[in-house]
Every structure is written in C-alpha cells, then in structure tokens.
Coordinates of C-alpha atoms and ligand atoms in Angstrom, one line a residue:
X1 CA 0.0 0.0 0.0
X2 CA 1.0 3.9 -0.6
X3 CA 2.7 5.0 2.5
X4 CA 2.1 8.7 3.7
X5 CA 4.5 10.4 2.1
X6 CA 3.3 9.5 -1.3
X7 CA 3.5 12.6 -3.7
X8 CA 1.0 14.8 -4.5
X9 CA -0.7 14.4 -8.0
X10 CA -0.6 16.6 -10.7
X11 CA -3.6 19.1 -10.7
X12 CA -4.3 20.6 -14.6
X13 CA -6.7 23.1 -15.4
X14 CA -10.3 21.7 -16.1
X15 CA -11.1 23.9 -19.5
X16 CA -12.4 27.1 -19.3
X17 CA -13.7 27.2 -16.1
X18 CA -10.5 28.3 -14.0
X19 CA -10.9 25.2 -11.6
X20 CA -7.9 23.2 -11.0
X21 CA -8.2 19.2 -10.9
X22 CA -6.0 16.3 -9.6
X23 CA -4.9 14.0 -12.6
X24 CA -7.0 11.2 -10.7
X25 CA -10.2 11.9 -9.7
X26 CA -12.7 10.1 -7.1
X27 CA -15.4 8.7 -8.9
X28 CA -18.3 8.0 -6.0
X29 CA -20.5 6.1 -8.3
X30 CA -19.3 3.0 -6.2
X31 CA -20.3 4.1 -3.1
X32 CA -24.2 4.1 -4.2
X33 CA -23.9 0.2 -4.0
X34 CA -23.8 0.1 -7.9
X35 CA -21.0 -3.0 -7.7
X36 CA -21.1 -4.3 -4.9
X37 CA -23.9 -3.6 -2.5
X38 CA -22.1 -4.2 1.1
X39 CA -20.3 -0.5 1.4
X40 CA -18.7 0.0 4.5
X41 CA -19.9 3.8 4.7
X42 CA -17.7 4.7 7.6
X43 CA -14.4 3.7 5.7
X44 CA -15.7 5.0 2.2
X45 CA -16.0 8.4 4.3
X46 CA -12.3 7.6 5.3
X47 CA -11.5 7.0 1.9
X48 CA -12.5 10.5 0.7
X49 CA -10.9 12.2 3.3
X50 CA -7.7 10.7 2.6
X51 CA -7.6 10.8 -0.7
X52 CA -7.8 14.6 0.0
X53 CA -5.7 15.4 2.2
X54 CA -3.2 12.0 1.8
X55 CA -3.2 11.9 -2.3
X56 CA -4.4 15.2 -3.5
X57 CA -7.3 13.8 -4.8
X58 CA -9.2 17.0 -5.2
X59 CA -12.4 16.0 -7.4
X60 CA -15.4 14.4 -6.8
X61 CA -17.6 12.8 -9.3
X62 CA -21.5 11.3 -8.3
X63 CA -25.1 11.7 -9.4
X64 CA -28.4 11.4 -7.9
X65 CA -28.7 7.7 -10.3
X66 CA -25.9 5.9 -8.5
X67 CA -27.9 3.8 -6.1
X68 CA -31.1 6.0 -6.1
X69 CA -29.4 8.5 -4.0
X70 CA -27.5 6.8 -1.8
X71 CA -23.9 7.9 -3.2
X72 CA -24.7 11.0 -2.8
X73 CA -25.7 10.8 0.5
X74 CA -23.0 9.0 1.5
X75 CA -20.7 11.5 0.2
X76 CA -22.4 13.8 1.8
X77 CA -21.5 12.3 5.0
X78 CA -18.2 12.4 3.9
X79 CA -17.8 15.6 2.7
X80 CA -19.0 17.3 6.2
X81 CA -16.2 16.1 8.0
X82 CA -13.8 17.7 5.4
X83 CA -12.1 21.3 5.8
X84 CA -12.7 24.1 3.3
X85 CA -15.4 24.0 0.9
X86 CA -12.7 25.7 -1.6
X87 CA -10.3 22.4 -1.1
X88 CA -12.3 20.0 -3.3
X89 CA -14.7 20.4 -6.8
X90 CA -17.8 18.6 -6.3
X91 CA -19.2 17.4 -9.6
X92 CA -23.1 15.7 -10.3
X93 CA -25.4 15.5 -12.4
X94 CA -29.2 16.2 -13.8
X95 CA -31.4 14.4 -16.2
X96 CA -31.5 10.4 -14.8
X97 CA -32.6 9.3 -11.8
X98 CA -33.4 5.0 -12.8
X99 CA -32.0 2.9 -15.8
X100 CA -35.2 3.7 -17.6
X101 CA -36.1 6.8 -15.7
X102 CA -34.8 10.1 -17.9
X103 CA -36.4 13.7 -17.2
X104 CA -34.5 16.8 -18.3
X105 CA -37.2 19.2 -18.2
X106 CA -36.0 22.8 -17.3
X107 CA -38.1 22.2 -13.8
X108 CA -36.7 18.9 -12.7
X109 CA -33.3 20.1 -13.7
X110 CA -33.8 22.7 -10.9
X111 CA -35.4 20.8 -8.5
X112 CA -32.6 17.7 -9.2
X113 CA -29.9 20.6 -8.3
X114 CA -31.1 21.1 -5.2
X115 CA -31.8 18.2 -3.9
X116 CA -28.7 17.2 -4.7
X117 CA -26.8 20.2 -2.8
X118 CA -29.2 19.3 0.4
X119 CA -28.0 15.3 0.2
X120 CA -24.8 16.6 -0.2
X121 CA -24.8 19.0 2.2
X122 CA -23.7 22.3 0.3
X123 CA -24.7 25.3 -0.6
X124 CA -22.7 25.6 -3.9
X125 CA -21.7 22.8 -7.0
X126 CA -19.0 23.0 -9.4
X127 CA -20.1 21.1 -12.1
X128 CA -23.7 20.0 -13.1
X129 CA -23.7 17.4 -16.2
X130 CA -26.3 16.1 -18.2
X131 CA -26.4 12.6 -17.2
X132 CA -26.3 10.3 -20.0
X133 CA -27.7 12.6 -23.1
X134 CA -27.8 9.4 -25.4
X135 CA -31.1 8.7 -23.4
X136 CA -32.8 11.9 -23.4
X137 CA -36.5 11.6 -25.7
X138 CA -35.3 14.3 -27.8
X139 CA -31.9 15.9 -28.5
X140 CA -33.9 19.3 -28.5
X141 CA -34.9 19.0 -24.7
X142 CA -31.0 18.5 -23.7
X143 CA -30.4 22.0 -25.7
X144 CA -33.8 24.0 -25.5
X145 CA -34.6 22.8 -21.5
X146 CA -31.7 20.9 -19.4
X147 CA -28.7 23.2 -20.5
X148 CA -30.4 26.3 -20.3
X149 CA -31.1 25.8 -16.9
X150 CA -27.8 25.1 -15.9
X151 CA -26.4 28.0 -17.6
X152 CA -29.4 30.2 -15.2
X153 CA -28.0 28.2 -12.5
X154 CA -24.6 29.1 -13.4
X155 CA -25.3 32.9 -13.7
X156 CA -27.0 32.7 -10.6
X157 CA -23.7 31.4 -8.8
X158 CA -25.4 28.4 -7.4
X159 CA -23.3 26.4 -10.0
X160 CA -19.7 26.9 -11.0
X161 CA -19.7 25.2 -14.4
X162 CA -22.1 22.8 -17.0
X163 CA -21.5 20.0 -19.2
X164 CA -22.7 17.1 -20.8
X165 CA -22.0 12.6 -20.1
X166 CA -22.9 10.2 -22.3
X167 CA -21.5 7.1 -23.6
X168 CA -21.4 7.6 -27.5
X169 CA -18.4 9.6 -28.6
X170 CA -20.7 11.4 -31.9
X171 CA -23.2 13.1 -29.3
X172 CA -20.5 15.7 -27.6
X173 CA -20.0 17.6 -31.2
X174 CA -24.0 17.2 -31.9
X175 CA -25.0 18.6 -28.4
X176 CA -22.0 21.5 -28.2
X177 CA -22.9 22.5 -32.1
X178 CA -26.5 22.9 -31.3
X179 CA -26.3 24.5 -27.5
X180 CA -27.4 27.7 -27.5
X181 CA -25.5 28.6 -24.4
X182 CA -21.8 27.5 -23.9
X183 CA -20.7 24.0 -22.2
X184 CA -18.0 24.0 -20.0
X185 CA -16.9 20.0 -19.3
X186 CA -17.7 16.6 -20.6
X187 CA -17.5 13.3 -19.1
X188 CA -16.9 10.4 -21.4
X189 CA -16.6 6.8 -19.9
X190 CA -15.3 3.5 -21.4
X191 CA -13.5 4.8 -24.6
X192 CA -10.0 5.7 -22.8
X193 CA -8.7 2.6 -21.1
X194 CA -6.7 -0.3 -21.8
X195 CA -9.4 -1.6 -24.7
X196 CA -10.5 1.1 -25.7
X197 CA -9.1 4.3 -26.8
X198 CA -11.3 5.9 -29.1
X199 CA -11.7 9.0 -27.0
X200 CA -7.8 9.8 -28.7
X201 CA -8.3 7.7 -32.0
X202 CA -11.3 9.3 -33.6
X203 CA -9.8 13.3 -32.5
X204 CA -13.1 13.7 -30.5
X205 CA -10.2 14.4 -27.4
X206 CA -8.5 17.1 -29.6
X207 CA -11.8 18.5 -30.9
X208 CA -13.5 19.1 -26.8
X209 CA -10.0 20.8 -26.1
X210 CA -9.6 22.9 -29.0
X211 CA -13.1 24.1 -28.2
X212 CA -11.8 24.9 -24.4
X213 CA -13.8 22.2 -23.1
X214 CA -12.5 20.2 -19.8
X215 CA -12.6 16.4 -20.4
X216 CA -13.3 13.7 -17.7
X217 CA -12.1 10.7 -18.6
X218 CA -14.2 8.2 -16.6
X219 CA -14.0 4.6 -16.2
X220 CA -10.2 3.7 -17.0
X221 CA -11.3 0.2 -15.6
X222 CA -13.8 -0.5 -18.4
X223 CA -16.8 -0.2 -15.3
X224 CA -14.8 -3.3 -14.1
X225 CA -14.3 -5.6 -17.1
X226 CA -10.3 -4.7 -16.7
X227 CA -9.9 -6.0 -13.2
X228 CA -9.2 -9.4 -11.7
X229 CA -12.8 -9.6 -10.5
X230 CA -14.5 -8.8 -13.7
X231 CA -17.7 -6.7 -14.6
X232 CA -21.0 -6.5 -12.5
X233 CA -23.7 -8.6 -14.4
X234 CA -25.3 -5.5 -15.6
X235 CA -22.4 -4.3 -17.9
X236 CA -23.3 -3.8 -21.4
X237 CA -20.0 -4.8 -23.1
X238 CA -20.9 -7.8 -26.0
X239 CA -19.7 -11.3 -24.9
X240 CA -16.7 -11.1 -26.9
X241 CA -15.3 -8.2 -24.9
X242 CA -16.1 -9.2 -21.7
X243 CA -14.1 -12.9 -22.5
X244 CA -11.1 -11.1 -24.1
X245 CA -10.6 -8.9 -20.9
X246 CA -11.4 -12.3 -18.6
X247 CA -8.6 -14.1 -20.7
X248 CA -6.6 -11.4 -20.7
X249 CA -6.8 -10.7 -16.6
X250 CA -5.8 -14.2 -15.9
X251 CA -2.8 -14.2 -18.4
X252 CA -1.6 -10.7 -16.4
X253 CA -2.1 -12.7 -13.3
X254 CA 0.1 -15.7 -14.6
X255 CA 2.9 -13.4 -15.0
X256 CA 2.9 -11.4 -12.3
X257 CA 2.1 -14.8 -9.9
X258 CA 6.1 -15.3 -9.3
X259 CA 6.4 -12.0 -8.1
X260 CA 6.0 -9.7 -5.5
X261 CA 3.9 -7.0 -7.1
X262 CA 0.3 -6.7 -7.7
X263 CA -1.7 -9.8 -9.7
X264 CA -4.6 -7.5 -10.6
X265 CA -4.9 -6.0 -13.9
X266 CA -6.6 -3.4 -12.5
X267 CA -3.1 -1.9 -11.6
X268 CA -2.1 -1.8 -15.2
X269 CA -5.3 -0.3 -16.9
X270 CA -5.1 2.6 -14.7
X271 CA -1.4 3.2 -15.1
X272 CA -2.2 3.3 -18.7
X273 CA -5.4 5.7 -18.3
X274 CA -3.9 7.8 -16.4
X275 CA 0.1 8.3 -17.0
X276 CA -0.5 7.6 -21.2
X277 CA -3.8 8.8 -22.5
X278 CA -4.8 10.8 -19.3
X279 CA -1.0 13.2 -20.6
X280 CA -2.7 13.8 -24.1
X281 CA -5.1 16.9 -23.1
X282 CA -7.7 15.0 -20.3
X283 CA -8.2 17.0 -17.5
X284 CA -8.7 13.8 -14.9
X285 CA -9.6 10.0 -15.1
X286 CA -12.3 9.3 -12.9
X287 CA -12.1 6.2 -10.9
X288 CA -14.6 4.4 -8.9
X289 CA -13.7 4.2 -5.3
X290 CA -15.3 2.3 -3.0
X291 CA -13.2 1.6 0.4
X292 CA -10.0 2.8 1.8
X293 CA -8.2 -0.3 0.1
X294 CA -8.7 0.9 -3.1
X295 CA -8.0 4.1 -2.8
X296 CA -4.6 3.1 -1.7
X297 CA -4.2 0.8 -4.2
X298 CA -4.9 2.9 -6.8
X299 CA -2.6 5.9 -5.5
X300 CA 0.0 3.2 -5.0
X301 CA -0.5 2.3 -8.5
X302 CA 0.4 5.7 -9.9
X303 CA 3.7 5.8 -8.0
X304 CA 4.9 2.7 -9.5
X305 CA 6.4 2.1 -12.8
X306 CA 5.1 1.1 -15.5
X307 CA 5.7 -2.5 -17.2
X308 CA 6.1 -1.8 -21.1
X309 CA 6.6 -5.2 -21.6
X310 CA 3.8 -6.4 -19.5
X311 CA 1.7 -3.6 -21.4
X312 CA 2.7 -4.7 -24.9
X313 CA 1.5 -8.6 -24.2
X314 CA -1.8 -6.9 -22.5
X315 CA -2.4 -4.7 -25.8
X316 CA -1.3 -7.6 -27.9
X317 CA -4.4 -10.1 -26.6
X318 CA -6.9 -7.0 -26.5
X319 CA -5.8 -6.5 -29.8
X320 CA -9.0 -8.1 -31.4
X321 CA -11.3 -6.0 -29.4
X322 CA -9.8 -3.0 -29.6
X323 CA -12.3 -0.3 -29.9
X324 CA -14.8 -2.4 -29.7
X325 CA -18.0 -0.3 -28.0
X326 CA -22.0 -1.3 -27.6
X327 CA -25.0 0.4 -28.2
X328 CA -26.4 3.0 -25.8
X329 CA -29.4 5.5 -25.8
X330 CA -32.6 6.2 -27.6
X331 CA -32.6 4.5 -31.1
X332 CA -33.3 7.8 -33.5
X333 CA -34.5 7.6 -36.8
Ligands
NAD1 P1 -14.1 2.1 -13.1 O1 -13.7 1.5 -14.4 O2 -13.4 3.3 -12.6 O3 -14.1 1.1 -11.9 C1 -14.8 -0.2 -12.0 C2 -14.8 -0.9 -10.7 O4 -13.5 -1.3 -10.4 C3 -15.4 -0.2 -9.5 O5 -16.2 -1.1 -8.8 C4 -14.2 0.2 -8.7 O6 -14.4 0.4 -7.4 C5 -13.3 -1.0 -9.0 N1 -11.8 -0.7 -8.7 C6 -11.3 0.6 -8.7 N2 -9.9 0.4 -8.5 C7 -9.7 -0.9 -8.4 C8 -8.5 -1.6 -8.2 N3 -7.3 -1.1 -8.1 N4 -8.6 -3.0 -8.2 C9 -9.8 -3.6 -8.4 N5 -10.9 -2.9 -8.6 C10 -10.9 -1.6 -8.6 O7 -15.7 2.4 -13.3 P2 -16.7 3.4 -12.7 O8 -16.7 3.4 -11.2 O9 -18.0 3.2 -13.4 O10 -16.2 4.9 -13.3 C11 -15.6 5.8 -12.5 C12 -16.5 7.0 -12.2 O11 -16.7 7.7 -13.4 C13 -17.9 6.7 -11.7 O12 -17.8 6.4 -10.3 C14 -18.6 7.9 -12.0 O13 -18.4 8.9 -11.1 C15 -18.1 8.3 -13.4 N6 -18.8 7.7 -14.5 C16 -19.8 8.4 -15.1 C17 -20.6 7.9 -16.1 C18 -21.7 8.7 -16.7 O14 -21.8 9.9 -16.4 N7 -22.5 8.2 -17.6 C19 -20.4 6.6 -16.6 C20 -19.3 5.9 -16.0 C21 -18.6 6.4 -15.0

C-alpha cells in the first residue's frame, strides 16, 4: 500500500472554467452500491478524506442515479467532515434518476440541483452534467430545457460550471454545435482505457479541447471488465469483450504470480489511463472508489512504474477487441 509520504498528483486546469483538478479523480459512483452492494460507509468516508488530504485527490464525481441517492448521500457524510469547501470540486449531475427513468425538463433540472446540494450537504456545485444525453426523448430537450437551466444556474452562482456525459463519442460535437449557451466539461466513460481508446483515436479528445472544453475521462477500468474480479452482471459490453478482458486478466495474473507486485490488472489499466492517454489533453480520469483499500491501491499504483513489456502482451491479446464499443441511448431515426 502507498505510504504517507506519497507525492501529490498533478492538478491541470479543467477547461475554461479556471478550476484546477487532480490528474485522478474520485469517482463516487461505487459508493451508491452500484457493484457491490455491502459499502462500509464509515471507511468509504475515510476513503475520501484521505484521498484529500493524503493523495491530493481533489475532485469528486456522483449523481443522484448511483444507487437511487445513496452515493450522494454517502458523500455527503463524507464531505462534512472535510475542511474548506474551496479544497475540493464537487461534480453531479441532472437528467436520470433509474436505468429507464430520464427527465430533463428545465423544472426537474432545478429541482434535481437542489436536492442534490441538500444530500450533499452544500450550498454551492461545481459542475452539473447532463447525465447520459444518449437517453434523453429528444436531443432538443438536452439543448432548449436541461442546459439552459444550468447556464441560469450558473449565472445565478449556485453552479460553477455545465456539461454534458454520455457514452457515445458522436453526441458531444452534436450537443455543443446545437447548444445555444456554452458547455463547460464533458464526461466520457469506457472509450479511454486499456481496450478502448477511441476517446484519442477518432480526435473527438482534440476536438473538446480545442473548443476549451475540460474532459473527464471516466471509467479507466472498463466499469470493471479490466480488473481481476470482472464486470457487474449489468455491464453492457458484447460477450466477446467481456471474455477477451477475462482471458486477458488471468494471463496478467500468470505473469505477475512469481512475483511480489500486484496480480490485478486493474493496476495496469489505470497506469495506462492515467500516466498515457490521461497526458494527451484529459483534464482527470475518474475512478470508482469504494473503500479505503482501493484508494490506496490505486494511489499506489500511480507511483509505480510502468511494465512496457507487461503492457505490450496486454495490448497484444486485446488487440482483437480494440475499440470495440456497444450500443447505448434512444434508437433515432
Ligand atoms: P471504473 O472503471 O473506474 O471502476 C470499475 C470498478 O473497479 C469499480 O467497482 C471500482 O471500485 C473498482 N476498482 C477501482 N480500483 C480498483 C483496483 N485497483 N482494483 C480492483 N478494482 C478496482 O468504473 P466506474 O466506477 O464506473 O467509473 C468511475 C467514475 O466515473 C464513476 O464512479 C462515475 O463517477 C463516473 N462515470 C460516469 C458515467 C456517466 O456519467 N455516464 C459513466 C461511468 C462512470
């Protein structure tokens, strides 16, 4: 595990919006019970404490659909014992609220805001997404309603800054080009990890920071299909992917079994999300954290080297599956 006197990580601007964000970022989704449903909430609170004031971990990613509320409530428990409000950037979202439970009308996106800042326990959030555009009825109701409202949100002060989430990499251009007010971040998950890094490959990365956008990076784990103990059953990657990832897991786990150092893939796919594609213009990769252990695995992680050649036979078995994504949203006609 990471001792104490583990160095800081890096903080880099997040866009625009003059907040400053740690290279790794907390993503709370986890502690809504959304993979695995026995959180210890007293060391998850633990966990975000230290990763504050022990790691630097200064940003905080969670949404009023992780667990119907509860990982935001959590948090909130969390976030009361911490010092100044000033020290960390809270980030939710509007728009979802159940897998098949969407509503980004201009009123609920109000009312979502402050409910969340009450479960939360603050007065004041940093960043609002969209949660999940891909889903929304209408691509007109993201742009004429939801964002809209953020933006009066954000010119009231309640909100620092506004973006967008969503799974498929076409919907950020379609959803900034057609926003009548201007976006701030976007959170894009699954397409900058270990088998998957479209995010780079198809310029969509290049395109969000030339237009002064800040750029989450979320999932550098695949939601769990690059780890030792695999996905959740509700992960939406095709069969194909999810066995490739399996196979390739327990070959990483072979190799490292004669050593000392970590058998979990896990530890690779974040170096690689983090100290490769999180240096080519990402702001911060978002990882789920759930306990204490993880946290300082995943800190350790960062201050270790990384294995090229351990990386090279890793990319070389994913190689078939590269890029491969699955369908998510509304079909459109
Ligand atoms: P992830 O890939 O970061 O993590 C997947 C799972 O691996 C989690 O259960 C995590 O606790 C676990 N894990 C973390 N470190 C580990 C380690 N060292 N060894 C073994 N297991 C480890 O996926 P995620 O949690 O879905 O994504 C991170 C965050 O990004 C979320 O919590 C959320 O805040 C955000 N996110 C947002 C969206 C969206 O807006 N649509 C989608 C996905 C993720």
């Amino acid at each position: 595990y990471a001792d104490r006197t583990t160095p800081r990580l890096e903080r880099r601007k997040l866009g625009r919006t003059g907040l400053m964000v740690s290279e790794l970022g907390f993503g709370a989704s986890p502690l809504g019970g959304v993979f695995r449903p026995d959180i210890d909430e007293s060391d998850a609170c633990q966990a975000v404490h230290e990763a504050l004031y022990d790691y630097g971990i200064n940003v905080f990613d969670t949404s009023p659909y992780y667990g119907h509320t509860r990982s935001e409530v959590v948090l909130g428990k969390a976030l009361a014992r911490l010092g100044e409000r000033d020290d960390y950037v809270l980030a939710t979202k509007v728009g979802r609220y159940g897998a098949d439970n969407f509503d980004f009308s201009k009123e609920r996106v109000r009312q979502s805001v402050e409910a969340s800042m009450e479960r939360l326990g603050v007065r004041r959030l940093d960043l609002v997404q969209c949660h999940d555009v891909e889903f929304a009825p209408t691509r007109q109701i993201i742009v004429e309603e939801a964002l809209p409202a953020l933006s009066q949100l954000r010119q009231e002060g309640i909100i620092g800054a506004i973006g967008i989430t969503g799974y498929p990499l076409s919907i950020y251009r379609d959803v900034i080009e057609s926003s009548p007010v201007e976006l701030d971040a976007v959170l894009s998950y699954c397409h900058g990890c270990l088998c998957d890094t479209s995010l780079v490959d198809s310029g969509v990365l290049a395109y969000l920071t030339d237009c002064g956008i800040g750029v989450l990076n979320a999932s550098p784990l695949s939601m769990g299909l690059l780890t030792a103990r695999g996905p959740p059953s509700w992960h939406p990657a095709p069969e194909t992917l999810k066995q490739h990832c399996h196979n390739t897991a327990e070959w990483f786990a072979k190799q490292r079994a004669s050593t000392r150092a970590c058998t979990d893939i896990a530890e690779l796919a974040l170096q690689f999300a983090v100290l490769r594609l999180g240096r080519e213009g990402v702001a911060s990769t978002l990882v789920g954290i759930d306990s204490t252990e993880t946290l300082r695995r995943n800190a350790a992680a960062l201050m270790a080297p990384l294995d090229e050649e351990l990386l090279a036979g890793v990319q070389r078995l994913l190689a078939p599956v590269r890029n491969l994504s699955w369908s998510s949203g509304t079909p459109r006609s």
